[in-house]
PDB file of C-alpha atoms in Angstrom:
ATOM      1  CA  UNK U   1      50.955  -1.803  10.516  1.00  0.00           C
ATOM      2  CA  UNK U   2      52.344  -4.050   8.088  1.00  0.00           C
ATOM      3  CA  UNK U   3      55.264  -6.552   9.139  1.00  0.00           C
ATOM      4  CA  UNK U   4      57.479  -8.519   7.718  1.00  0.00           C
ATOM      5  CA  UNK U   5      59.934 -10.494  10.306  1.00  0.00           C
ATOM      6  CA  UNK U   6      62.900 -12.386   9.733  1.00  0.00           C
ATOM      7  CA  UNK U   7      64.638 -14.121  12.029  1.00  0.00           C
ATOM      8  CA  UNK U   8      68.330 -12.734  12.482  1.00  0.00           C
ATOM      9  CA  UNK U   9      69.697  -9.338  11.092  1.00  0.00           C
ATOM     10  CA  UNK U  10      73.186 -11.394  10.619  1.00  0.00           C
ATOM     11  CA  UNK U  11      74.526 -14.495  10.520  1.00  0.00           C
ATOM     12  CA  UNK U  12      77.443 -16.691  10.049  1.00  0.00           C
ATOM     13  CA  UNK U  13      77.675 -19.671   9.140  1.00  0.00           C
ATOM     14  CA  UNK U  14      80.612 -22.473   7.381  1.00  0.00           C
ATOM     15  CA  UNK U  15      80.639 -24.261   4.322  1.00  0.00           C
ATOM     16  CA  UNK U  16      78.549 -27.109   4.034  1.00  0.00           C
ATOM     17  CA  UNK U  17      76.456 -26.334   6.972  1.00  0.00           C
ATOM     18  CA  UNK U  18      72.560 -26.421   6.183  1.00  0.00           C
ATOM     19  CA  UNK U  19      71.257 -23.110   6.674  1.00  0.00           C
ATOM     20  CA  UNK U  20      67.431 -21.885   7.730  1.00  0.00           C
ATOM     21  CA  UNK U  21      66.702 -18.285   7.402  1.00  0.00           C
ATOM     22  CA  UNK U  22      63.127 -17.633   8.773  1.00  0.00           C
ATOM     23  CA  UNK U  23      60.599 -15.141   7.586  1.00  0.00           C
ATOM     24  CA  UNK U  24      57.352 -14.424   9.410  1.00  0.00           C
ATOM     25  CA  UNK U  25      54.429 -12.113   8.198  1.00  0.00           C
ATOM     26  CA  UNK U  26      51.550 -10.717  10.313  1.00  0.00           C
ATOM     27  CA  UNK U  27      48.962  -9.588   7.282  1.00  0.00           C
ATOM     28  CA  UNK U  28      47.210 -12.390   5.937  1.00  0.00           C
ATOM     29  CA  UNK U  29      48.983 -12.136   2.879  1.00  0.00           C
ATOM     30  CA  UNK U  30      49.002 -15.127   0.274  1.00  0.00           C
ATOM     31  CA  UNK U  31      52.239 -14.144  -1.468  1.00  0.00           C
ATOM     32  CA  UNK U  32      55.539 -14.439  -0.019  1.00  0.00           C
ATOM     33  CA  UNK U  33      59.037 -14.196  -1.806  1.00  0.00           C
ATOM     34  CA  UNK U  34      62.448 -14.768  -1.156  1.00  0.00           C
ATOM     35  CA  UNK U  35      65.520 -12.190  -2.845  1.00  0.00           C
ATOM     36  CA  UNK U  36      68.933 -12.082  -2.617  1.00  0.00           C
ATOM     37  CA  UNK U  37      70.448  -8.625  -3.421  1.00  0.00           C
ATOM     38  CA  UNK U  38      73.899  -8.073  -4.523  1.00  0.00           C
ATOM     39  CA  UNK U  39      76.194  -5.021  -5.270  1.00  0.00           C
ATOM     40  CA  UNK U  40      75.233  -4.259  -8.888  1.00  0.00           C
ATOM     41  CA  UNK U  41      73.040  -7.034  -9.257  1.00  0.00           C
ATOM     42  CA  UNK U  42      70.052  -5.752  -7.649  1.00  0.00           C
ATOM     43  CA  UNK U  43      66.863  -8.299  -6.528  1.00  0.00           C
ATOM     44  CA  UNK U  44      67.138 -11.102  -7.856  1.00  0.00           C
ATOM     45  CA  UNK U  45      64.266 -13.713  -6.937  1.00  0.00           C
ATOM     46  CA  UNK U  46      64.807 -17.497  -5.440  1.00  0.00           C
ATOM     47  CA  UNK U  47      61.628 -18.774  -4.648  1.00  0.00           C
ATOM     48  CA  UNK U  48      58.189 -17.360  -4.269  1.00  0.00           C
ATOM     49  CA  UNK U  49      54.758 -19.184  -2.694  1.00  0.00           C
ATOM     50  CA  UNK U  50      51.555 -17.714  -3.411  1.00  0.00           C
ATOM     51  CA  UNK U  51      49.862 -20.609  -0.995  1.00  0.00           C
ATOM     52  CA  UNK U  52      50.303 -22.983   1.790  1.00  0.00           C
ATOM     53  CA  UNK U  53      52.601 -25.718   0.149  1.00  0.00           C
ATOM     54  CA  UNK U  54      53.318 -23.965  -2.847  1.00  0.00           C
ATOM     55  CA  UNK U  55      56.035 -22.956  -4.196  1.00  0.00           C
ATOM     56  CA  UNK U  56      57.517 -21.600  -7.707  1.00  0.00           C
ATOM     57  CA  UNK U  57      61.100 -20.980  -8.688  1.00  0.00           C
ATOM     58  CA  UNK U  58      62.468 -18.153  -9.628  1.00  0.00           C
ATOM     59  CA  UNK U  59      65.436 -16.515 -11.332  1.00  0.00           C
ATOM     60  CA  UNK U  60      68.410 -18.245  -9.660  1.00  0.00           C
ATOM     61  CA  UNK U  61      66.986 -21.073  -7.369  1.00  0.00           C
ATOM     62  CA  UNK U  62      69.567 -23.508  -7.617  1.00  0.00           C
ATOM     63  CA  UNK U  63      71.346 -24.691  -4.372  1.00  0.00           C
ATOM     64  CA  UNK U  64      68.367 -23.014  -2.624  1.00  0.00           C
ATOM     65  CA  UNK U  65      64.827 -24.977  -1.531  1.00  0.00           C
ATOM     66  CA  UNK U  66      61.878 -23.396   0.468  1.00  0.00           C
ATOM     67  CA  UNK U  67      59.381 -24.349   2.692  1.00  0.00           C
ATOM     68  CA  UNK U  68      55.819 -22.944   3.457  1.00  0.00           C
ATOM     69  CA  UNK U  69      53.723 -25.100   6.263  1.00  0.00           C
ATOM     70  CA  UNK U  70      51.663 -22.050   7.398  1.00  0.00           C
ATOM     71  CA  UNK U  71      50.617 -19.128   5.684  1.00  0.00           C
ATOM     72  CA  UNK U  72      52.355 -16.556   8.107  1.00  0.00           C
ATOM     73  CA  UNK U  73      55.665 -18.424   7.661  1.00  0.00           C
ATOM     74  CA  UNK U  74      58.045 -18.957   4.808  1.00  0.00           C
ATOM     75  CA  UNK U  75      61.695 -20.392   5.120  1.00  0.00           C
ATOM     76  CA  UNK U  76      64.825 -20.173   3.012  1.00  0.00           C
ATOM     77  CA  UNK U  77      66.901 -23.490   3.014  1.00  0.00           C
ATOM     78  CA  UNK U  78      70.404 -23.593   1.868  1.00  0.00           C
ATOM     79  CA  UNK U  79      70.982 -27.209   1.785  1.00  0.00           C
ATOM     80  CA  UNK U  80      75.125 -27.209   1.924  1.00  0.00           C
ATOM     81  CA  UNK U  81      75.956 -23.394   1.836  1.00  0.00           C
ATOM     82  CA  UNK U  82      78.724 -22.201  -0.240  1.00  0.00           C
ATOM     83  CA  UNK U  83      81.060 -19.339  -0.199  1.00  0.00           C
ATOM     84  CA  UNK U  84      79.075 -18.183  -3.205  1.00  0.00           C
ATOM     85  CA  UNK U  85      76.288 -17.568  -1.357  1.00  0.00           C
ATOM     86  CA  UNK U  86      77.367 -14.550   1.127  1.00  0.00           C
ATOM     87  CA  UNK U  87      74.745 -11.981   0.387  1.00  0.00           C
ATOM     88  CA  UNK U  88      71.858 -10.180   1.847  1.00  0.00           C
ATOM     89  CA  UNK U  89      68.750 -12.445   1.560  1.00  0.00           C
ATOM     90  CA  UNK U  90      65.346 -10.228   1.727  1.00  0.00           C
ATOM     91  CA  UNK U  91      61.801 -11.668   2.166  1.00  0.00           C
ATOM     92  CA  UNK U  92      58.793  -9.974   1.174  1.00  0.00           C
ATOM     93  CA  UNK U  93      54.910 -10.744   1.089  1.00  0.00           C
ATOM     94  CA  UNK U  94      51.829  -9.553  -0.591  1.00  0.00           C
ATOM     95  CA  UNK U  95      47.953  -9.858  -1.188  1.00  0.00           C
ATOM     96  CA  UNK U  96      46.876 -12.891  -3.332  1.00  0.00           C
ATOM     97  CA  UNK U  97      46.969 -12.725  -7.065  1.00  0.00           C
ATOM     98  CA  UNK U  98      49.199 -11.410 -10.047  1.00  0.00           C
ATOM     99  CA  UNK U  99      51.971  -8.776  -9.612  1.00  0.00           C
ATOM    100  CA  UNK U 100      50.088  -6.129  -9.519  1.00  0.00           C
ATOM    101  CA  UNK U 101      50.391  -6.030  -5.508  1.00  0.00           C
ATOM    102  CA  UNK U 102      52.985  -4.186  -3.644  1.00  0.00           C
ATOM    103  CA  UNK U 103      54.972  -6.036  -1.591  1.00  0.00           C
ATOM    104  CA  UNK U 104      56.095  -5.858   1.931  1.00  0.00           C
ATOM    105  CA  UNK U 105      59.926  -6.502   2.812  1.00  0.00           C
ATOM    106  CA  UNK U 106      61.592  -7.255   6.093  1.00  0.00           C
ATOM    107  CA  UNK U 107      64.844  -5.577   6.710  1.00  0.00           C
ATOM    108  CA  UNK U 108      66.873  -8.144   5.318  1.00  0.00           C
ATOM    109  CA  UNK U 109      69.322 -11.051   6.638  1.00  0.00           C
ATOM    110  CA  UNK U 110      72.453 -10.372   5.752  1.00  0.00           C
ATOM    111  CA  UNK U 111      74.578 -13.909   5.749  1.00  0.00           C
ATOM    112  CA  UNK U 112      78.216 -14.723   5.689  1.00  0.00           C
ATOM    113  CA  UNK U 113      79.276 -18.118   4.745  1.00  0.00           C
ATOM    114  CA  UNK U 114      82.987 -18.607   5.710  1.00  0.00           C
TER     115      UNK U 114
ATOM    116  CA  UNK P   1      59.207 -10.770 -21.183  1.00  0.00           C
ATOM    117  CA  UNK P   2      59.206  -7.907 -18.736  1.00  0.00           C
ATOM    118  CA  UNK P   3      62.538  -5.993 -17.887  1.00  0.00           C
ATOM    119  CA  UNK P   4      63.488  -3.130 -16.061  1.00  0.00           C
ATOM    120  CA  UNK P   5      66.495  -0.880 -16.405  1.00  0.00           C
ATOM    121  CA  UNK P   6      67.447   1.854 -14.503  1.00  0.00           C
ATOM    122  CA  UNK P   7      70.266   3.909 -16.649  1.00  0.00           C
ATOM    123  CA  UNK P   8      72.093   6.106 -13.656  1.00  0.00           C
ATOM    124  CA  UNK P   9      74.386   3.414 -11.214  1.00  0.00           C
ATOM    125  CA  UNK P  10      75.020   6.069  -8.753  1.00  0.00           C
ATOM    126  CA  UNK P  11      73.586   9.913  -8.340  1.00  0.00           C
ATOM    127  CA  UNK P  12      74.990  12.743  -6.455  1.00  0.00           C
ATOM    128  CA  UNK P  13      72.570  15.434  -5.667  1.00  0.00           C
ATOM    129  CA  UNK P  14      73.361  19.028  -3.551  1.00  0.00           C
ATOM    130  CA  UNK P  15      71.120  19.294  -0.225  1.00  0.00           C
ATOM    131  CA  UNK P  16      67.980  21.772  -1.744  1.00  0.00           C
ATOM    132  CA  UNK P  17      68.313  20.765  -5.323  1.00  0.00           C
ATOM    133  CA  UNK P  18      66.067  18.869  -7.651  1.00  0.00           C
ATOM    134  CA  UNK P  19      65.924  15.401  -8.057  1.00  0.00           C
ATOM    135  CA  UNK P  20      65.336  12.934 -10.580  1.00  0.00           C
ATOM    136  CA  UNK P  21      65.857   8.868 -11.317  1.00  0.00           C
ATOM    137  CA  UNK P  22      65.078   7.089 -14.713  1.00  0.00           C
ATOM    138  CA  UNK P  23      63.395   4.079 -14.952  1.00  0.00           C
ATOM    139  CA  UNK P  24      62.268   2.698 -18.261  1.00  0.00           C
ATOM    140  CA  UNK P  25      60.225  -0.656 -18.512  1.00  0.00           C
ATOM    141  CA  UNK P  26      59.479  -3.190 -21.246  1.00  0.00           C
ATOM    142  CA  UNK P  27      56.241  -4.448 -20.882  1.00  0.00           C
ATOM    143  CA  UNK P  28      53.717  -5.742 -23.784  1.00  0.00           C
ATOM    144  CA  UNK P  29      50.203  -4.518 -21.832  1.00  0.00           C
ATOM    145  CA  UNK P  30      49.557  -1.904 -19.634  1.00  0.00           C
ATOM    146  CA  UNK P  31      52.012  -2.146 -16.153  1.00  0.00           C
ATOM    147  CA  UNK P  32      52.003  -2.015 -12.826  1.00  0.00           C
ATOM    148  CA  UNK P  33      55.015   0.586 -11.634  1.00  0.00           C
ATOM    149  CA  UNK P  34      56.589   0.924  -8.713  1.00  0.00           C
ATOM    150  CA  UNK P  35      59.610   2.820  -6.571  1.00  0.00           C
ATOM    151  CA  UNK P  36      61.060   1.358  -3.541  1.00  0.00           C
ATOM    152  CA  UNK P  37      63.414   2.799  -1.299  1.00  0.00           C
ATOM    153  CA  UNK P  38      66.383   1.323   0.998  1.00  0.00           C
ATOM    154  CA  UNK P  39      67.956   2.963   3.310  1.00  0.00           C
ATOM    155  CA  UNK P  40      71.821   1.486   4.507  1.00  0.00           C
ATOM    156  CA  UNK P  41      71.087  -1.863   6.615  1.00  0.00           C
ATOM    157  CA  UNK P  42      66.898  -2.128   5.657  1.00  0.00           C
ATOM    158  CA  UNK P  43      64.856  -3.677   3.804  1.00  0.00           C
ATOM    159  CA  UNK P  44      62.887  -1.852   0.792  1.00  0.00           C
ATOM    160  CA  UNK P  45      60.209   0.631   1.637  1.00  0.00           C
ATOM    161  CA  UNK P  46      57.150   1.219  -0.898  1.00  0.00           C
ATOM    162  CA  UNK P  47      57.302   4.877  -2.126  1.00  0.00           C
ATOM    163  CA  UNK P  48      54.140   5.069  -4.666  1.00  0.00           C
ATOM    164  CA  UNK P  49      53.063   2.858  -6.947  1.00  0.00           C
ATOM    165  CA  UNK P  50      51.091   3.208 -10.791  1.00  0.00           C
ATOM    166  CA  UNK P  51      48.230   1.162 -11.477  1.00  0.00           C
ATOM    167  CA  UNK P  52      45.643   3.381 -14.063  1.00  0.00           C
ATOM    168  CA  UNK P  53      44.445   6.610 -14.640  1.00  0.00           C
ATOM    169  CA  UNK P  54      46.352   9.838 -13.410  1.00  0.00           C
ATOM    170  CA  UNK P  55      49.884   9.430 -15.048  1.00  0.00           C
ATOM    171  CA  UNK P  56      51.486  11.579 -12.059  1.00  0.00           C
ATOM    172  CA  UNK P  57      50.826   9.904  -8.809  1.00  0.00           C
ATOM    173  CA  UNK P  58      52.146  11.186  -5.387  1.00  0.00           C
ATOM    174  CA  UNK P  59      54.146   9.273  -3.003  1.00  0.00           C
ATOM    175  CA  UNK P  60      55.411   9.636   0.657  1.00  0.00           C
ATOM    176  CA  UNK P  61      58.465  11.620   1.498  1.00  0.00           C
ATOM    177  CA  UNK P  62      57.297  14.488  -1.405  1.00  0.00           C
ATOM    178  CA  UNK P  63      58.289  12.308  -4.092  1.00  0.00           C
ATOM    179  CA  UNK P  64      55.906  11.802  -6.964  1.00  0.00           C
ATOM    180  CA  UNK P  65      56.326   9.871 -10.670  1.00  0.00           C
ATOM    181  CA  UNK P  66      55.473  10.391 -14.050  1.00  0.00           C
ATOM    182  CA  UNK P  67      53.807   7.444 -16.215  1.00  0.00           C
ATOM    183  CA  UNK P  68      54.826   8.051 -19.712  1.00  0.00           C
ATOM    184  CA  UNK P  69      53.769   5.239 -22.014  1.00  0.00           C
ATOM    185  CA  UNK P  70      55.745   6.576 -25.235  1.00  0.00           C
ATOM    186  CA  UNK P  71      58.522   6.693 -23.490  1.00  0.00           C
ATOM    187  CA  UNK P  72      58.112   3.494 -21.976  1.00  0.00           C
ATOM    188  CA  UNK P  73      59.283   5.423 -18.636  1.00  0.00           C
ATOM    189  CA  UNK P  74      58.409   6.087 -14.776  1.00  0.00           C
ATOM    190  CA  UNK P  75      60.439   8.356 -13.517  1.00  0.00           C
ATOM    191  CA  UNK P  76      61.281   9.922 -10.356  1.00  0.00           C
ATOM    192  CA  UNK P  77      60.610  13.365  -8.881  1.00  0.00           C
ATOM    193  CA  UNK P  78      61.384  15.379  -5.649  1.00  0.00           C
ATOM    194  CA  UNK P  79      61.959  19.161  -6.276  1.00  0.00           C
ATOM    195  CA  UNK P  80      64.348  19.163  -2.917  1.00  0.00           C
ATOM    196  CA  UNK P  81      66.246  16.516  -1.608  1.00  0.00           C
ATOM    197  CA  UNK P  82      67.070  16.486   2.181  1.00  0.00           C
ATOM    198  CA  UNK P  83      70.598  14.763   3.151  1.00  0.00           C
ATOM    199  CA  UNK P  84      68.114  12.630   4.724  1.00  0.00           C
ATOM    200  CA  UNK P  85      67.146  10.844   0.935  1.00  0.00           C
ATOM    201  CA  UNK P  86      70.558   9.462   0.698  1.00  0.00           C
ATOM    202  CA  UNK P  87      69.519   6.086   0.043  1.00  0.00           C
ATOM    203  CA  UNK P  88      69.091   3.131  -2.952  1.00  0.00           C
ATOM    204  CA  UNK P  89      66.057   3.787  -4.987  1.00  0.00           C
ATOM    205  CA  UNK P  90      64.570   0.586  -6.798  1.00  0.00           C
ATOM    206  CA  UNK P  91      61.877   0.901  -9.517  1.00  0.00           C
ATOM    207  CA  UNK P  92      59.653  -2.420 -10.370  1.00  0.00           C
ATOM    208  CA  UNK P  93      57.017  -3.751 -13.277  1.00  0.00           C
ATOM    209  CA  UNK P  94      54.572  -6.161 -12.607  1.00  0.00           C
ATOM    210  CA  UNK P  95      51.792  -7.350 -14.333  1.00  0.00           C
ATOM    211  CA  UNK P  96      48.534  -8.998 -13.725  1.00  0.00           C
ATOM    212  CA  UNK P  97      49.252 -12.611 -14.700  1.00  0.00           C
ATOM    213  CA  UNK P  98      49.093 -15.083 -12.337  1.00  0.00           C
ATOM    214  CA  UNK P  99      51.892 -16.477 -10.868  1.00  0.00           C
ATOM    215  CA  UNK P 100      54.721 -13.859 -11.270  1.00  0.00           C
ATOM    216  CA  UNK P 101      56.789 -11.520  -9.153  1.00  0.00           C
ATOM    217  CA  UNK P 102      57.816  -8.299  -9.546  1.00  0.00           C
ATOM    218  CA  UNK P 103      60.968  -7.612 -11.704  1.00  0.00           C
ATOM    219  CA  UNK P 104      63.719  -5.059 -10.141  1.00  0.00           C
ATOM    220  CA  UNK P 105      65.633  -2.414 -11.453  1.00  0.00           C
ATOM    221  CA  UNK P 106      69.253  -2.926 -10.444  1.00  0.00           C
ATOM    222  CA  UNK P 107      68.659   0.180  -8.635  1.00  0.00           C
ATOM    223  CA  UNK P 108      70.122   3.937  -8.307  1.00  0.00           C
ATOM    224  CA  UNK P 109      71.791   5.211  -5.376  1.00  0.00           C
ATOM    225  CA  UNK P 110      71.668   8.515  -4.102  1.00  0.00           C
ATOM    226  CA  UNK P 111      74.201  10.429  -2.325  1.00  0.00           C
ATOM    227  CA  UNK P 112      73.559  14.658  -1.223  1.00  0.00           C
ATOM    228  CA  UNK P 113      76.163  16.695  -0.571  1.00  0.00           C
ATOM    229  CA  UNK P 114      76.151  19.569   1.784  1.00  0.00           C
TER     230      UNK P 114
END
């Protein structure tokens, strides 16, 4: 069965810290995505990657970076965490190609920045 | 540019009653349409997808959706709602353009009353 695993379900960090959110998929998917989800705003795309070492900015990349050194792993980095980055973060993956492939999601990481 | 609108933020339905969740999209070419469900504290699960062909698509958990090109709609339906259907539902649109990601609506929260 398809599996996208996010390393933490809940995470509490302090402002100014560098925060790493990890995501691993076991489906050999080429595409991987990071979203943040806030009440009333739905899912907003932060970054996505369509191949190892490749990345594309989404709608809200400011304050974030990503790393994809291996096909199965996609990391989201908050360079200097701020309270407005408190949110639910969702990772997803899909087969290669354009956005006509269904995405498979992890269970999310609820991040609180104090 | 692609966009998705879910006009209803919150809907309450009695258990056993029928359900229709609305989704309108904007896209110049043939869209690829998806419905996802998110239970509290979980990631998103794919309910169904439309790529082409029969405009009435069947999904998991007894859900179906109908693509109406003339109305730019892809409404989700279920004939009889169960209490376990209470969740947040997201409509999404994709394209066949390389380097793109799914565009999600802001979601509709479904409550089920007994």
